[in-house]
mmCIF file of C-alpha atoms in Angstrom:
data_model
loop_
_atom_site.group_PDB
_atom_site.id
_atom_site.type_symbol
_atom_site.label_atom_id
_atom_site.label_comp_id
_atom_site.label_asym_id
_atom_site.label_seq_id
_atom_site.Cartn_x
_atom_site.Cartn_y
_atom_site.Cartn_z
ATOM 1 C CA MET E 263 -29.035 3.890 -36.111
ATOM 2 C CA GLU E 264 -27.354 3.837 -32.699
ATOM 3 C CA ALA E 265 -29.014 5.461 -29.705
ATOM 4 C CA LYS E 266 -27.274 7.877 -27.358
ATOM 5 C CA LYS E 267 -28.180 8.310 -23.688
ATOM 6 C CA CYS E 268 -28.438 11.779 -22.194
ATOM 7 C CA LYS E 269 -26.300 12.070 -19.052
ATOM 8 C CA ILE E 270 -28.902 14.296 -17.326
ATOM 9 C CA CYS E 271 -32.361 12.898 -18.074
ATOM 10 C CA GLY E 272 -31.214 9.377 -18.983
ATOM 11 C CA GLU E 273 -33.418 9.240 -22.062
ATOM 12 C CA LYS E 274 -32.108 7.629 -25.255
ATOM 13 C CA TYR E 275 -32.282 9.473 -28.568
ATOM 14 C CA PRO E 276 -30.907 8.828 -32.068
ATOM 15 C CA GLU E 277 -27.217 9.713 -32.139
ATOM 16 C CA THR E 278 -27.603 12.678 -34.490
ATOM 17 C CA SER E 279 -27.260 16.451 -34.400
ATOM 18 C CA GLU E 280 -31.045 16.666 -34.364
ATOM 19 C CA TYR E 281 -31.075 15.611 -30.705
ATOM 20 C CA PHE E 282 -27.535 16.539 -29.557
ATOM 21 C CA TYR E 283 -25.536 19.709 -30.173
ATOM 22 C CA LYS E 284 -22.281 19.293 -32.069
ATOM 23 C CA ARG E 285 -19.114 19.328 -29.972
ATOM 24 C CA ARG E 286 -15.854 18.747 -31.844
ATOM 25 C CA ASP E 287 -13.917 17.819 -28.682
ATOM 26 C CA TYR E 288 -16.564 15.278 -27.520
ATOM 27 C CA LYS E 289 -16.820 11.618 -28.456
ATOM 28 C CA ASN E 290 -18.459 11.176 -31.882
ATOM 29 C CA GLY E 291 -18.567 14.967 -32.148
ATOM 30 C CA LEU E 292 -21.808 15.270 -30.145
ATOM 31 C CA ASP E 293 -22.669 16.692 -26.725
ATOM 32 C CA THR E 294 -23.318 14.259 -23.852
ATOM 33 C CA THR E 295 -26.480 16.165 -22.892
ATOM 34 C CA CYS E 296 -29.537 16.151 -25.152
ATOM 35 C CA LYS E 297 -30.805 19.402 -26.658
ATOM 36 C CA PHE E 298 -33.898 19.384 -24.433
ATOM 37 C CA CYS E 299 -31.867 19.273 -21.201
ATOM 38 C CA ARG E 300 -29.271 21.678 -22.560
ATOM 39 C CA ARG E 301 -31.983 24.225 -23.444
ATOM 40 C CA LYS E 302 -33.495 23.785 -19.998
ATOM 41 C CA GLU E 303 -30.071 24.390 -18.410
ATOM 42 C CA ASP E 304 -29.533 27.486 -20.547
ATOM 43 C CA ALA E 305 -32.946 28.840 -19.551
ATOM 44 C CA GLU E 306 -32.190 28.259 -15.860
ATOM 45 C CA ARG E 307 -28.816 29.934 -16.293
ATOM 46 C CA ARG E 308 -30.453 32.981 -17.854
ATOM 47 C CA GLU E 309 -32.920 33.142 -14.960
ATOM 48 C CA ARG E 310 -30.049 32.997 -12.483
ATOM 49 C CA LEU E 311 -28.263 35.779 -14.325
ATOM 50 C CA LYS E 312 -31.396 37.907 -14.099
ATOM 51 C CA ALA E 313 -31.722 37.141 -10.399
ATOM 52 C CA ASN E 314 -27.940 37.538 -9.971
ATOM 53 C CA THR E 315 -27.587 34.046 -8.479
ATOM 54 C CA LYS E 316 -25.187 31.167 -9.128
ATOM 55 C CA LYS E 317 -25.624 27.404 -8.753
ATOM 56 C CA CYS E 318 -22.904 25.659 -6.744
ATOM 57 C CA SER E 319 -21.441 22.781 -8.768
ATOM 58 C CA GLN E 320 -21.051 20.692 -5.598
ATOM 59 C CA CYS E 321 -24.171 21.123 -3.474
ATOM 60 C CA GLY E 322 -26.400 22.220 -6.381
ATOM 61 C CA LYS E 323 -27.935 25.127 -4.458
ATOM 62 C CA ASP E 324 -28.697 28.516 -6.016
ATOM 63 C CA LYS E 325 -27.055 31.287 -3.997
ATOM 64 C CA PRO E 326 -26.722 35.056 -4.447
ATOM 65 C CA LEU E 327 -23.762 35.779 -6.708
ATOM 66 C CA ASN E 328 -21.485 37.759 -4.435
ATOM 67 C CA GLU E 329 -18.228 37.360 -2.534
ATOM 68 C CA ASP E 330 -20.086 36.271 0.591
ATOM 69 C CA ASN E 331 -21.050 33.040 -1.153
ATOM 70 C CA PHE E 332 -18.409 32.553 -3.871
ATOM 71 C CA ASP E 333 -14.703 33.327 -4.045
ATOM 72 C CA LYS E 334 -13.993 35.692 -6.912
ATOM 73 C CA LEU E 335 -11.181 35.071 -9.359
ATOM 74 C CA LYS E 336 -9.836 37.691 -11.780
ATOM 75 C CA VAL E 337 -12.884 37.677 -14.040
ATOM 76 C CA VAL E 338 -15.365 35.076 -12.795
ATOM 77 C CA TYR E 339 -16.488 33.467 -9.555
ATOM 78 C CA ARG E 340 -15.533 29.947 -8.507
ATOM 79 C CA SER E 341 -18.025 27.215 -9.384
ATOM 80 C CA VAL E 342 -18.030 25.851 -5.799
ATOM 81 C CA CYS E 343 -19.569 27.961 -3.046
ATOM 82 C CA LYS E 344 -17.613 29.031 0.025
ATOM 83 C CA SER E 345 -19.603 26.733 2.307
ATOM 84 C CA CYS E 346 -18.675 23.658 0.256
ATOM 85 C CA ARG E 347 -15.053 24.803 -0.064
ATOM 86 C CA ASP E 348 -14.826 25.172 3.726
ATOM 87 C CA LYS E 349 -16.210 21.642 4.135
ATOM 88 C CA ASN E 350 -13.687 20.343 1.610
ATOM 89 C CA LYS E 351 -10.822 22.069 3.424
ATOM 90 C CA LYS E 352 -11.962 20.650 6.774
ATOM 91 C CA LYS E 353 -12.246 17.141 5.313
ATOM 92 C CA HIS E 354 -8.815 17.438 3.697
ATOM 93 C CA LEU E 355 -7.297 18.646 6.980
ATOM 94 C CA GLU E 356 -8.870 15.763 8.929
ATOM 95 C CA THR E 357 -7.563 13.252 6.375
ATOM 96 C CA LYS E 358 -4.096 14.814 6.532
ATOM 97 C CA GLN E 359 -4.063 14.721 10.358
ATOM 98 C CA ARG E 360 -5.259 11.094 10.388
ATOM 99 C CA LYS E 361 -2.514 10.039 7.967
ATOM 100 C CA LYS E 362 0.037 11.938 10.048
ATOM 101 C CA LYS E 363 -1.067 10.070 13.194
ATOM 102 C CA GLU E 364 -0.905 6.740 11.347
ATOM 103 C CA ILE E 365 2.651 7.496 10.178
ATOM 104 C CA GLU E 366 3.707 8.565 13.683
ATOM 105 C CA GLN E 367 2.177 5.396 15.167
ATOM 106 C CA PHE E 368 3.968 3.245 12.571
ATOM 107 C CA LYS E 369 7.305 4.939 13.343
ATOM 108 C CA LYS E 370 6.735 4.512 17.087
ATOM 109 C CA GLU E 371 5.974 0.797 16.732
ATOM 110 C CA LYS E 372 8.999 0.352 14.456
ATOM 111 C CA ARG E 373 11.276 2.070 16.992
ATOM 112 C CA GLU E 374 9.942 -0.213 19.731
ATOM 113 C CA ARG E 375 10.546 -3.304 17.562
ATOM 114 C CA ASP E 376 14.062 -2.117 16.737
ATOM 115 C CA ILE E 377 14.809 -1.568 20.432
ATOM 116 C CA GLN E 378 13.546 -5.058 21.310
ATOM 117 C CA ASP E 379 15.587 -6.597 18.492
ATOM 118 C CA GLU E 380 18.680 -4.712 19.639
ATOM 119 C CA LYS E 381 18.192 -5.878 23.231
ATOM 120 C CA ALA E 382 17.660 -9.477 22.113
ATOM 121 C CA PHE E 383 20.758 -9.352 19.908
ATOM 122 C CA ARG E 384 22.960 -7.840 22.635
ATOM 123 C CA LYS E 385 21.700 -10.400 25.145
ATOM 124 C CA MET E 386 22.447 -13.216 22.741
ATOM 125 C CA ILE E 387 26.015 -12.116 21.936
ATOM 126 C CA SER E 388 26.787 -11.415 25.626
ATOM 127 C CA GLN E 389 26.001 -14.990 26.674
ATOM 128 C CA PRO E 390 28.564 -17.798 26.475
ATOM 129 C CA ARG E 391 28.000 -20.072 23.511
ATOM 130 C CA THR E 392 27.520 -23.044 25.862
ATOM 131 C CA LYS E 393 25.141 -21.359 28.330
ATOM 132 C CA GLY E 394 22.132 -23.571 29.039
ATOM 133 C CA LEU E 395 23.529 -26.471 26.983
ATOM 134 C CA ALA E 396 24.944 -28.599 29.791
ATOM 135 C CA ASP E 397 21.981 -30.998 29.788
ATOM 136 C CA LYS E 398 21.274 -30.813 26.038
ATOM 137 C CA GLU E 399 22.504 -33.354 23.565
ATOM 138 C CA PHE E 400 23.041 -33.191 19.833
ATOM 139 C CA ASP E 401 20.290 -35.626 18.911
ATOM 140 C CA TYR E 402 20.129 -35.226 15.124
ATOM 141 C CA PRO E 403 21.151 -38.541 13.472
ATOM 142 C CA LEU E 404 23.932 -37.646 11.036
ATOM 143 C CA THR E 405 25.493 -40.262 8.766
ATOM 144 C CA ILE E 406 28.716 -39.885 6.792
ATOM 145 C CA GLY E 407 28.032 -39.879 3.043
ATOM 146 C CA LYS E 408 24.421 -38.667 3.262
ATOM 147 C CA LYS E 409 23.322 -35.248 2.021
ATOM 148 C CA TYR E 410 21.924 -32.564 4.317
ATOM 149 C CA LYS E 411 20.719 -28.970 4.097
ATOM 150 C CA VAL E 412 21.565 -26.513 6.883
ATOM 151 C CA ILE E 413 19.388 -23.399 7.264
ATOM 152 C CA LYS E 414 20.630 -20.511 9.400
ATOM 153 C CA LEU E 415 17.675 -19.041 11.293
ATOM 154 C CA ALA E 416 17.160 -15.295 11.774
ATOM 155 C CA LEU E 417 16.833 -13.570 15.140
ATOM 156 C CA ARG E 418 13.048 -13.490 14.850
ATOM 157 C CA GLU E 419 11.450 -16.868 15.137
ATOM 158 C CA GLY E 420 10.005 -18.225 11.914
ATOM 159 C CA GLN E 421 12.142 -16.115 9.582
ATOM 160 C CA THR E 422 15.169 -17.240 7.571
ATOM 161 C CA ARG E 423 17.984 -15.161 6.157
ATOM 162 C CA THR E 424 17.919 -14.881 2.376
ATOM 163 C CA ASN E 425 20.477 -17.244 0.781
ATOM 164 C CA GLU E 426 21.661 -18.391 4.242
ATOM 165 C CA THR E 427 21.468 -22.098 3.401
ATOM 166 C CA PHE E 428 24.104 -24.699 2.600
ATOM 167 C CA GLN E 429 23.546 -28.118 1.097
ATOM 168 C CA GLY E 430 26.087 -30.864 0.712
ATOM 169 C CA GLU E 431 27.403 -34.299 1.617
ATOM 170 C CA LEU E 432 28.459 -35.014 5.204
ATOM 171 C CA THR E 433 32.218 -35.648 5.177
ATOM 172 C CA GLN E 434 33.252 -35.273 8.832
ATOM 173 C CA ILE E 435 31.746 -35.417 12.341
ATOM 174 C CA THR E 436 33.460 -34.514 15.638
ATOM 175 C CA ASP E 437 32.223 -33.921 19.177
ATOM 176 C CA ASN E 438 31.815 -30.195 18.476
ATOM 177 C CA PHE E 439 31.129 -29.752 14.755
ATOM 178 C CA PHE E 440 30.324 -31.414 11.440
ATOM 179 C CA VAL E 441 31.383 -30.629 7.869
ATOM 180 C CA LEU E 442 29.346 -30.564 4.641
ATOM 181 C CA LYS E 443 30.826 -30.565 1.136
ATOM 182 C CA ASN E 444 28.701 -29.235 -1.737
ATOM 183 C CA LYS E 445 28.682 -30.435 -5.353
ATOM 184 C CA VAL E 446 31.350 -27.941 -6.451
ATOM 185 C CA GLY E 447 33.724 -29.093 -3.717
ATOM 186 C CA PHE E 448 33.260 -26.214 -1.268
ATOM 187 C CA CYS E 449 33.182 -27.251 2.411
ATOM 188 C CA GLU E 450 31.536 -25.520 5.357
ATOM 189 C CA CYS E 451 31.763 -26.325 9.052
ATOM 190 C CA PHE E 452 28.785 -26.065 11.442
ATOM 191 C CA LEU E 453 28.860 -26.082 15.258
ATOM 192 C CA LYS E 454 26.654 -28.581 17.035
ATOM 193 C CA ASN E 455 25.993 -25.951 19.711
ATOM 194 C CA ASP E 456 24.315 -23.770 17.056
ATOM 195 C CA TYR E 457 21.835 -26.604 16.492
ATOM 196 C CA LYS E 458 21.254 -26.936 20.246
ATOM 197 C CA LEU E 459 20.635 -23.182 20.517
ATOM 198 C CA GLY E 460 18.151 -23.323 17.660
ATOM 199 C CA GLU E 461 20.230 -21.065 15.421
ATOM 200 C CA ILE E 462 20.459 -23.620 12.614
ATOM 201 C CA LYS E 463 18.062 -26.196 11.239
ATOM 202 C CA ILE E 464 19.206 -29.482 9.662
ATOM 203 C CA LEU E 465 17.244 -31.279 6.947
ATOM 204 C CA GLU E 466 18.143 -34.521 5.200
ATOM 205 C CA VAL E 467 17.836 -34.265 1.404
#
């Protein structure tokens, strides 16, 4: 015979109606509290009724059963005392205010990042394409007939645009640009100055 553990006293008893009251809506049709603990609870409840007190389900303290200690509903009083409910409300308010501050801080930081990105973008597009390139050389060794992959870099260093890559065979080189042809015959031209500016990355494949 299987044993069942009482959730209050922790003792194990045979899983039968001799030790646990029947409860149709409970697992296996038996109460989770043994009869001994349940009888003790019922006796304490009767004593509280005589003394007109109520046990708070949160703090576990017995308090006079009146509206000074418990909020009254239509027929019965709430199971949680007013003191505990006030603490819960305060805790909930503090959590809500903290989350609000975190959201505001996140939005502020995002706005600052967006402003910096906008400034960097405007500065980049306002400069001549050849600015600062007078002493730079296109030093990547390209060879006609070899295959290369070109990756277009994003504004932020270390990031790449999704699907912004092109791979193909080198078919043409000039002083200013080079041309790749992919396996389906599509060609794309790339400026050497973009490589000098660090806007594209070239990889041999």
